[in-house]
Amino acid sequence: MLKQEAEWLAHNIYSLNTNEVFPLLNIGSSTKKFREETQPWINNYIFKPAREEGYPVIHLDIKKNEGIDIAGDLRNPDILQEIAKLNIKSVMCSNLLEHLSNREEICEIIYSILPIGGYLFLTVPCDYPYHPDPIDTMFRPNIDELKREFPALKMIDGEIVCSKYNGTSLPFAIFAIAFIVRLMLPMYKSHTWRDGIAKLPYLFKKVSATCIVLQKV
């Protein structure tokens, strides 16, 4: 998640009536370490304020790990039953849809989870290099294209936010040197070297994310 993306999400989440936002389900949450150490701006902007105010956030991811409250496949009826007991009022889904081969199915499930009046905070890369986790379908929608994944929801806000790319928490200069050295070693893990070639243009231009807020009315 880009820092500007986290800022945008936080602004939109806390600009609303928090009684209509929380409990918030964070789908594709990743781990506590990722949110607080790898990309600490996720925690600082989005989740730390909720925790300090006592607003409930439930983190869901397919894998078990520290900081994941519900671990499992969103298609599993047992997982959906567990979610149903939590009285979720809104959903956040950030940088997940581009990693799904069954995007339409998951979008339908997300829609079913939202209660009437509930909000969906949704972000996806717009201009960003290939990054498999474990796959990347290269789904790179603009605002209107992302909205079309949820045709029954009402658009509340939408913006494409931009940032410099470094793909890491390292200072840009250090990252750039390491990146260039890596490109000089094509025989070492050649599949990742090819990915690096695809990322090369992003050393010299900005990346972006498409961010929208939708509501079930």
PDB file of C-alpha atoms in Angstrom:
ATOM      1  CA  MET A   1       0.000   0.000   0.000  1.00  0.00           C
ATOM      2  CA  LEU A   2       1.303   3.449  -0.892  1.00  0.00           C
ATOM      3  CA  LYS A   3       1.607   6.022   1.895  1.00  0.00           C
ATOM      4  CA  GLN A   4      -0.703   8.345  -0.016  1.00  0.00           C
ATOM      5  CA  GLU A   5      -3.160   5.473  -0.389  1.00  0.00           C
ATOM      6  CA  ALA A   6      -3.162   4.881   3.376  1.00  0.00           C
ATOM      7  CA  GLU A   7      -3.686   8.602   3.984  1.00  0.00           C
ATOM      8  CA  TRP A   8      -6.593   8.654   1.530  1.00  0.00           C
ATOM      9  CA  LEU A   9      -8.248   5.655   3.160  1.00  0.00           C
ATOM     10  CA  ALA A  10      -7.809   7.077   6.650  1.00  0.00           C
ATOM     11  CA  HIS A  11      -9.256  10.428   5.605  1.00  0.00           C
ATOM     12  CA  ASN A  12     -12.336   8.792   4.102  1.00  0.00           C
ATOM     13  CA  ILE A  13     -12.850   6.339   6.961  1.00  0.00           C
ATOM     14  CA  TYR A  14     -12.632   8.945   9.725  1.00  0.00           C
ATOM     15  CA  SER A  15     -14.566  11.608   7.815  1.00  0.00           C
ATOM     16  CA  LEU A  16     -17.668   9.438   8.135  1.00  0.00           C
ATOM     17  CA  ASN A  17     -19.753   8.759  11.218  1.00  0.00           C
ATOM     18  CA  THR A  18     -17.644   6.118  12.931  1.00  0.00           C
ATOM     19  CA  ASN A  19     -20.778   4.452  14.299  1.00  0.00           C
ATOM     20  CA  GLU A  20     -21.639   3.668  10.672  1.00  0.00           C
ATOM     21  CA  VAL A  21     -18.143   2.397   9.809  1.00  0.00           C
ATOM     22  CA  PHE A  22     -17.108   0.146  12.677  1.00  0.00           C
ATOM     23  CA  PRO A  23     -16.863  -2.807  13.167  1.00  0.00           C
ATOM     24  CA  LEU A  24     -14.695  -2.767  10.045  1.00  0.00           C
ATOM     25  CA  LEU A  25     -13.644  -5.983   8.284  1.00  0.00           C
ATOM     26  CA  ASN A  26     -10.217  -5.732   6.633  1.00  0.00           C
ATOM     27  CA  ILE A  27     -10.162  -8.367   3.879  1.00  0.00           C
ATOM     28  CA  GLY A  28      -6.704  -9.452   2.709  1.00  0.00           C
ATOM     29  CA  SER A  29      -5.173  -7.846   5.766  1.00  0.00           C
ATOM     30  CA  SER A  30      -1.772  -9.542   5.700  1.00  0.00           C
ATOM     31  CA  THR A  31       0.095  -9.831   8.999  1.00  0.00           C
ATOM     32  CA  LYS A  32       0.661  -7.575  11.991  1.00  0.00           C
ATOM     33  CA  LYS A  33       4.356  -7.387  11.029  1.00  0.00           C
ATOM     34  CA  PHE A  34       3.504  -6.274   7.498  1.00  0.00           C
ATOM     35  CA  ARG A  35       1.064  -3.594   8.689  1.00  0.00           C
ATOM     36  CA  GLU A  36       3.265  -2.271  11.483  1.00  0.00           C
ATOM     37  CA  GLU A  37       6.859  -2.863  10.331  1.00  0.00           C
ATOM     38  CA  THR A  38       7.100  -3.504   6.592  1.00  0.00           C
ATOM     39  CA  GLN A  39       4.593  -0.768   5.745  1.00  0.00           C
ATOM     40  CA  PRO A  40       4.067   1.024   9.074  1.00  0.00           C
ATOM     41  CA  TRP A  41       2.013   3.807   7.478  1.00  0.00           C
ATOM     42  CA  ILE A  42      -0.867   1.288   7.179  1.00  0.00           C
ATOM     43  CA  ASN A  43      -1.054   1.002  10.946  1.00  0.00           C
ATOM     44  CA  ASN A  44      -0.196   4.624  11.698  1.00  0.00           C
ATOM     45  CA  TYR A  45      -2.806   6.166   9.429  1.00  0.00           C
ATOM     46  CA  ILE A  46      -5.599   3.583   9.406  1.00  0.00           C
ATOM     47  CA  PHE A  47      -5.590   1.155  12.318  1.00  0.00           C
ATOM     48  CA  LYS A  48      -3.788   2.869  15.192  1.00  0.00           C
ATOM     49  CA  PRO A  49      -6.455   5.633  15.485  1.00  0.00           C
ATOM     50  CA  ALA A  50      -9.210   2.997  15.542  1.00  0.00           C
ATOM     51  CA  ARG A  51      -7.399   0.994  18.205  1.00  0.00           C
ATOM     52  CA  GLU A  52      -6.833   4.091  20.371  1.00  0.00           C
ATOM     53  CA  GLU A  53     -10.523   5.008  20.190  1.00  0.00           C
ATOM     54  CA  GLY A  54     -11.716   1.469  20.788  1.00  0.00           C
ATOM     55  CA  TYR A  55     -13.257   1.043  17.325  1.00  0.00           C
ATOM     56  CA  PRO A  56     -13.307  -2.677  16.416  1.00  0.00           C
ATOM     57  CA  VAL A  57     -11.367  -3.836  13.351  1.00  0.00           C
ATOM     58  CA  ILE A  58     -11.310  -7.490  12.268  1.00  0.00           C
ATOM     59  CA  HIS A  59      -8.379  -8.573  10.094  1.00  0.00           C
ATOM     60  CA  LEU A  60      -9.038 -11.428   7.673  1.00  0.00           C
ATOM     61  CA  ASP A  61      -6.492 -13.221   5.519  1.00  0.00           C
ATOM     62  CA  ILE A  62      -6.225 -16.642   3.940  1.00  0.00           C
ATOM     63  CA  LYS A  63      -3.163 -17.556   6.009  1.00  0.00           C
ATOM     64  CA  LYS A  64      -2.789 -17.890   9.781  1.00  0.00           C
ATOM     65  CA  ASN A  65      -0.319 -15.499  11.363  1.00  0.00           C
ATOM     66  CA  GLU A  66       0.037 -12.929  14.119  1.00  0.00           C
ATOM     67  CA  GLY A  67      -2.415 -10.093  13.742  1.00  0.00           C
ATOM     68  CA  ILE A  68      -4.917 -12.068  11.672  1.00  0.00           C
ATOM     69  CA  ASP A  69      -8.224 -12.489  13.506  1.00  0.00           C
ATOM     70  CA  ILE A  70      -9.939 -14.730  10.959  1.00  0.00           C
ATOM     71  CA  ALA A  71      -7.813 -17.022   8.798  1.00  0.00           C
ATOM     72  CA  GLY A  72      -9.364 -18.800   5.858  1.00  0.00           C
ATOM     73  CA  ASP A  73     -10.849 -18.669   2.392  1.00  0.00           C
ATOM     74  CA  LEU A  74     -13.634 -16.142   1.992  1.00  0.00           C
ATOM     75  CA  ARG A  75     -15.550 -18.744  -0.042  1.00  0.00           C
ATOM     76  CA  ASN A  76     -15.713 -21.087   2.951  1.00  0.00           C
ATOM     77  CA  PRO A  77     -19.265 -21.098   4.416  1.00  0.00           C
ATOM     78  CA  ASP A  78     -17.822 -21.520   7.927  1.00  0.00           C
ATOM     79  CA  ILE A  79     -15.790 -18.331   7.491  1.00  0.00           C
ATOM     80  CA  LEU A  80     -18.869 -16.463   6.260  1.00  0.00           C
ATOM     81  CA  GLN A  81     -20.861 -17.689   9.267  1.00  0.00           C
ATOM     82  CA  GLU A  82     -18.109 -16.452  11.574  1.00  0.00           C
ATOM     83  CA  ILE A  83     -18.183 -13.041   9.871  1.00  0.00           C
ATOM     84  CA  ALA A  84     -21.985 -12.898  10.100  1.00  0.00           C
ATOM     85  CA  LYS A  85     -21.769 -13.057  13.906  1.00  0.00           C
ATOM     86  CA  LEU A  86     -19.608  -9.913  14.068  1.00  0.00           C
ATOM     87  CA  ASN A  87     -22.212  -7.379  12.887  1.00  0.00           C
ATOM     88  CA  ILE A  88     -19.769  -5.882  10.369  1.00  0.00           C
ATOM     89  CA  LYS A  89     -20.771  -2.385   9.241  1.00  0.00           C
ATOM     90  CA  SER A  90     -18.123  -1.799   6.580  1.00  0.00           C
ATOM     91  CA  VAL A  91     -15.369  -3.544   4.637  1.00  0.00           C
ATOM     92  CA  MET A  92     -11.889  -2.491   3.580  1.00  0.00           C
ATOM     93  CA  CYS A  93     -10.241  -4.384   0.722  1.00  0.00           C
ATOM     94  CA  SER A  94      -6.875  -3.004  -0.314  1.00  0.00           C
ATOM     95  CA  ASN A  95      -4.571  -4.371  -3.016  1.00  0.00           C
ATOM     96  CA  LEU A  96      -6.242  -7.756  -3.167  1.00  0.00           C
ATOM     97  CA  LEU A  97      -8.338  -7.880  -6.343  1.00  0.00           C
ATOM     98  CA  GLU A  98      -5.321  -7.878  -8.659  1.00  0.00           C
ATOM     99  CA  HIS A  99      -4.139 -11.121  -7.059  1.00  0.00           C
ATOM    100  CA  LEU A 100      -7.336 -13.088  -7.706  1.00  0.00           C
ATOM    101  CA  SER A 101      -8.144 -15.427 -10.576  1.00  0.00           C
ATOM    102  CA  ASN A 102     -11.777 -15.447  -9.361  1.00  0.00           C
ATOM    103  CA  ARG A 103     -12.236 -11.702  -8.869  1.00  0.00           C
ATOM    104  CA  GLU A 104     -15.935 -11.657  -9.831  1.00  0.00           C
ATOM    105  CA  GLU A 105     -16.774 -14.386  -7.312  1.00  0.00           C
ATOM    106  CA  ILE A 106     -14.958 -12.634  -4.464  1.00  0.00           C
ATOM    107  CA  CYS A 107     -16.575  -9.298  -5.314  1.00  0.00           C
ATOM    108  CA  GLU A 108     -19.992 -10.944  -5.075  1.00  0.00           C
ATOM    109  CA  ILE A 109     -19.100 -12.347  -1.657  1.00  0.00           C
ATOM    110  CA  ILE A 110     -17.863  -8.955  -0.448  1.00  0.00           C
ATOM    111  CA  TYR A 111     -21.140  -7.424  -1.622  1.00  0.00           C
ATOM    112  CA  SER A 112     -23.088 -10.061   0.327  1.00  0.00           C
ATOM    113  CA  ILE A 113     -21.145  -9.292   3.518  1.00  0.00           C
ATOM    114  CA  LEU A 114     -21.986  -5.578   3.450  1.00  0.00           C
ATOM    115  CA  PRO A 115     -25.154  -4.621   5.335  1.00  0.00           C
ATOM    116  CA  ILE A 116     -27.542  -2.004   3.989  1.00  0.00           C
ATOM    117  CA  GLY A 117     -25.888   1.364   4.609  1.00  0.00           C
ATOM    118  CA  GLY A 118     -22.466  -0.256   4.875  1.00  0.00           C
ATOM    119  CA  TYR A 119     -19.350   1.190   3.236  1.00  0.00           C
ATOM    120  CA  LEU A 120     -16.735  -0.505   1.068  1.00  0.00           C
ATOM    121  CA  PHE A 121     -13.260   1.091   1.095  1.00  0.00           C
ATOM    122  CA  LEU A 122     -11.550  -0.343  -1.962  1.00  0.00           C
ATOM    123  CA  THR A 123      -8.111   0.206  -3.505  1.00  0.00           C
ATOM    124  CA  VAL A 124      -6.264  -1.448  -6.391  1.00  0.00           C
ATOM    125  CA  PRO A 125      -3.042  -0.508  -8.210  1.00  0.00           C
ATOM    126  CA  CYS A 126      -3.614   1.725 -11.222  1.00  0.00           C
ATOM    127  CA  ASP A 127      -0.119   2.197 -12.647  1.00  0.00           C
ATOM    128  CA  TYR A 128       2.162  -0.249 -10.848  1.00  0.00           C
ATOM    129  CA  PRO A 129       4.626  -2.992 -11.875  1.00  0.00           C
ATOM    130  CA  TYR A 130       3.903  -6.705 -11.850  1.00  0.00           C
ATOM    131  CA  HIS A 131       3.980  -8.056  -8.268  1.00  0.00           C
ATOM    132  CA  PRO A 132       2.795 -11.675  -7.846  1.00  0.00           C
ATOM    133  CA  ASP A 133       1.317 -12.711  -4.489  1.00  0.00           C
ATOM    134  CA  PRO A 134       1.186 -15.509  -5.554  1.00  0.00           C
ATOM    135  CA  ILE A 135      -0.182 -14.218  -8.898  1.00  0.00           C
ATOM    136  CA  ASP A 136      -0.799 -10.815 -10.423  1.00  0.00           C
ATOM    137  CA  THR A 137      -3.514 -10.653 -13.095  1.00  0.00           C
ATOM    138  CA  MET A 138      -2.422  -7.097 -13.987  1.00  0.00           C
ATOM    139  CA  PHE A 139      -5.877  -5.797 -13.101  1.00  0.00           C
ATOM    140  CA  ARG A 140      -5.182  -2.055 -13.197  1.00  0.00           C
ATOM    141  CA  PRO A 141      -8.551  -0.271 -13.294  1.00  0.00           C
ATOM    142  CA  ASN A 142      -9.379   3.401 -13.338  1.00  0.00           C
ATOM    143  CA  ILE A 143     -12.152   4.716 -11.072  1.00  0.00           C
ATOM    144  CA  ASP A 144     -15.035   3.830 -13.379  1.00  0.00           C
ATOM    145  CA  GLU A 145     -13.640   0.378 -14.143  1.00  0.00           C
ATOM    146  CA  LEU A 146     -13.204  -0.415 -10.456  1.00  0.00           C
ATOM    147  CA  LYS A 147     -16.729   0.812  -9.674  1.00  0.00           C
ATOM    148  CA  ARG A 148     -18.083  -1.618 -12.292  1.00  0.00           C
ATOM    149  CA  GLU A 149     -16.912  -4.527 -10.146  1.00  0.00           C
ATOM    150  CA  PHE A 150     -19.691  -3.506  -7.720  1.00  0.00           C
ATOM    151  CA  PRO A 151     -22.525  -2.231  -9.958  1.00  0.00           C
ATOM    152  CA  ALA A 152     -25.173  -2.284  -7.206  1.00  0.00           C
ATOM    153  CA  LEU A 153     -23.194  -0.032  -4.860  1.00  0.00           C
ATOM    154  CA  LYS A 154     -23.362   3.767  -4.776  1.00  0.00           C
ATOM    155  CA  MET A 155     -20.200   5.767  -5.409  1.00  0.00           C
ATOM    156  CA  ILE A 156     -19.300   8.049  -2.493  1.00  0.00           C
ATOM    157  CA  ASP A 157     -15.784   9.127  -3.450  1.00  0.00           C
ATOM    158  CA  GLY A 158     -12.991   8.140  -5.796  1.00  0.00           C
ATOM    159  CA  GLU A 159      -9.471   9.289  -6.597  1.00  0.00           C
ATOM    160  CA  ILE A 160      -6.271   8.053  -8.214  1.00  0.00           C
ATOM    161  CA  VAL A 161      -3.431   8.783  -5.806  1.00  0.00           C
ATOM    162  CA  CYS A 162       0.219   8.904  -6.904  1.00  0.00           C
ATOM    163  CA  SER A 163       3.558   8.251  -5.239  1.00  0.00           C
ATOM    164  CA  LYS A 164       7.200   7.640  -6.008  1.00  0.00           C
ATOM    165  CA  TYR A 165       8.010   3.940  -6.396  1.00  0.00           C
ATOM    166  CA  ASN A 166      10.692   2.153  -4.460  1.00  0.00           C
ATOM    167  CA  GLY A 167       9.042  -1.186  -3.687  1.00  0.00           C
ATOM    168  CA  THR A 168      10.594  -1.181  -0.211  1.00  0.00           C
ATOM    169  CA  SER A 169      10.884   0.777   3.002  1.00  0.00           C
ATOM    170  CA  LEU A 170      14.566   1.510   2.197  1.00  0.00           C
ATOM    171  CA  PRO A 171      15.607   5.071   1.289  1.00  0.00           C
ATOM    172  CA  PHE A 172      15.261   5.527  -2.458  1.00  0.00           C
ATOM    173  CA  ALA A 173      18.989   5.994  -3.158  1.00  0.00           C
ATOM    174  CA  ILE A 174      19.913   2.747  -1.388  1.00  0.00           C
ATOM    175  CA  PHE A 175      17.091   0.901  -3.074  1.00  0.00           C
ATOM    176  CA  ALA A 176      18.085   2.222  -6.521  1.00  0.00           C
ATOM    177  CA  ILE A 177      21.706   1.072  -6.091  1.00  0.00           C
ATOM    178  CA  ALA A 178      20.610  -2.388  -4.933  1.00  0.00           C
ATOM    179  CA  PHE A 179      18.138  -2.573  -7.797  1.00  0.00           C
ATOM    180  CA  ILE A 180      20.777  -1.723 -10.425  1.00  0.00           C
ATOM    181  CA  VAL A 181      23.247  -4.236  -8.945  1.00  0.00           C
ATOM    182  CA  ARG A 182      20.544  -6.897  -9.131  1.00  0.00           C
ATOM    183  CA  LEU A 183      19.947  -6.151 -12.824  1.00  0.00           C
ATOM    184  CA  MET A 184      23.630  -6.852 -13.463  1.00  0.00           C
ATOM    185  CA  LEU A 185      23.165 -10.462 -12.320  1.00  0.00           C
ATOM    186  CA  PRO A 186      20.669 -11.945 -14.792  1.00  0.00           C
ATOM    187  CA  MET A 187      21.678 -15.574 -14.180  1.00  0.00           C
ATOM    188  CA  TYR A 188      20.838 -15.403 -10.469  1.00  0.00           C
ATOM    189  CA  LYS A 189      17.152 -16.328 -10.044  1.00  0.00           C
ATOM    190  CA  SER A 190      16.416 -15.411 -13.635  1.00  0.00           C
ATOM    191  CA  HIS A 191      12.639 -15.298 -13.112  1.00  0.00           C
ATOM    192  CA  THR A 192      12.974 -12.508 -10.539  1.00  0.00           C
ATOM    193  CA  TRP A 193      15.507 -10.768 -12.809  1.00  0.00           C
ATOM    194  CA  ARG A 194      12.844 -10.604 -15.537  1.00  0.00           C
ATOM    195  CA  ASP A 195      10.438  -9.078 -13.006  1.00  0.00           C
ATOM    196  CA  GLY A 196      13.116  -6.521 -12.195  1.00  0.00           C
ATOM    197  CA  ILE A 197      13.400  -5.500 -15.835  1.00  0.00           C
ATOM    198  CA  ALA A 198       9.659  -4.839 -15.880  1.00  0.00           C
ATOM    199  CA  LYS A 199      10.039  -2.593 -12.815  1.00  0.00           C
ATOM    200  CA  LEU A 200      12.936  -0.577 -14.238  1.00  0.00           C
ATOM    201  CA  PRO A 201      10.797   2.232 -15.759  1.00  0.00           C
ATOM    202  CA  TYR A 202       9.217   2.845 -12.341  1.00  0.00           C
ATOM    203  CA  LEU A 203      12.519   4.091 -10.960  1.00  0.00           C
ATOM    204  CA  PHE A 204      11.912   7.198 -13.058  1.00  0.00           C
ATOM    205  CA  LYS A 205       8.163   7.753 -12.809  1.00  0.00           C
ATOM    206  CA  LYS A 206       5.406   7.680 -10.231  1.00  0.00           C
ATOM    207  CA  VAL A 207       3.141   4.768  -9.419  1.00  0.00           C
ATOM    208  CA  SER A 208      -0.533   5.148  -8.602  1.00  0.00           C
ATOM    209  CA  ALA A 209      -3.483   3.442  -6.925  1.00  0.00           C
ATOM    210  CA  THR A 210      -7.184   3.680  -7.671  1.00  0.00           C
ATOM    211  CA  CYS A 211      -9.146   4.368  -4.482  1.00  0.00           C
ATOM    212  CA  ILE A 212     -12.928   4.418  -4.100  1.00  0.00           C
ATOM    213  CA  VAL A 213     -15.551   4.439  -1.376  1.00  0.00           C
ATOM    214  CA  LEU A 214     -18.862   2.739  -2.136  1.00  0.00           C
ATOM    215  CA  GLN A 215     -22.034   2.335  -0.101  1.00  0.00           C
ATOM    216  CA  LYS A 216     -24.774  -0.283  -0.124  1.00  0.00           C
ATOM    217  CA  VAL A 217     -28.063   1.612  -0.243  1.00  0.00           C
TER     218      VAL A 217
END
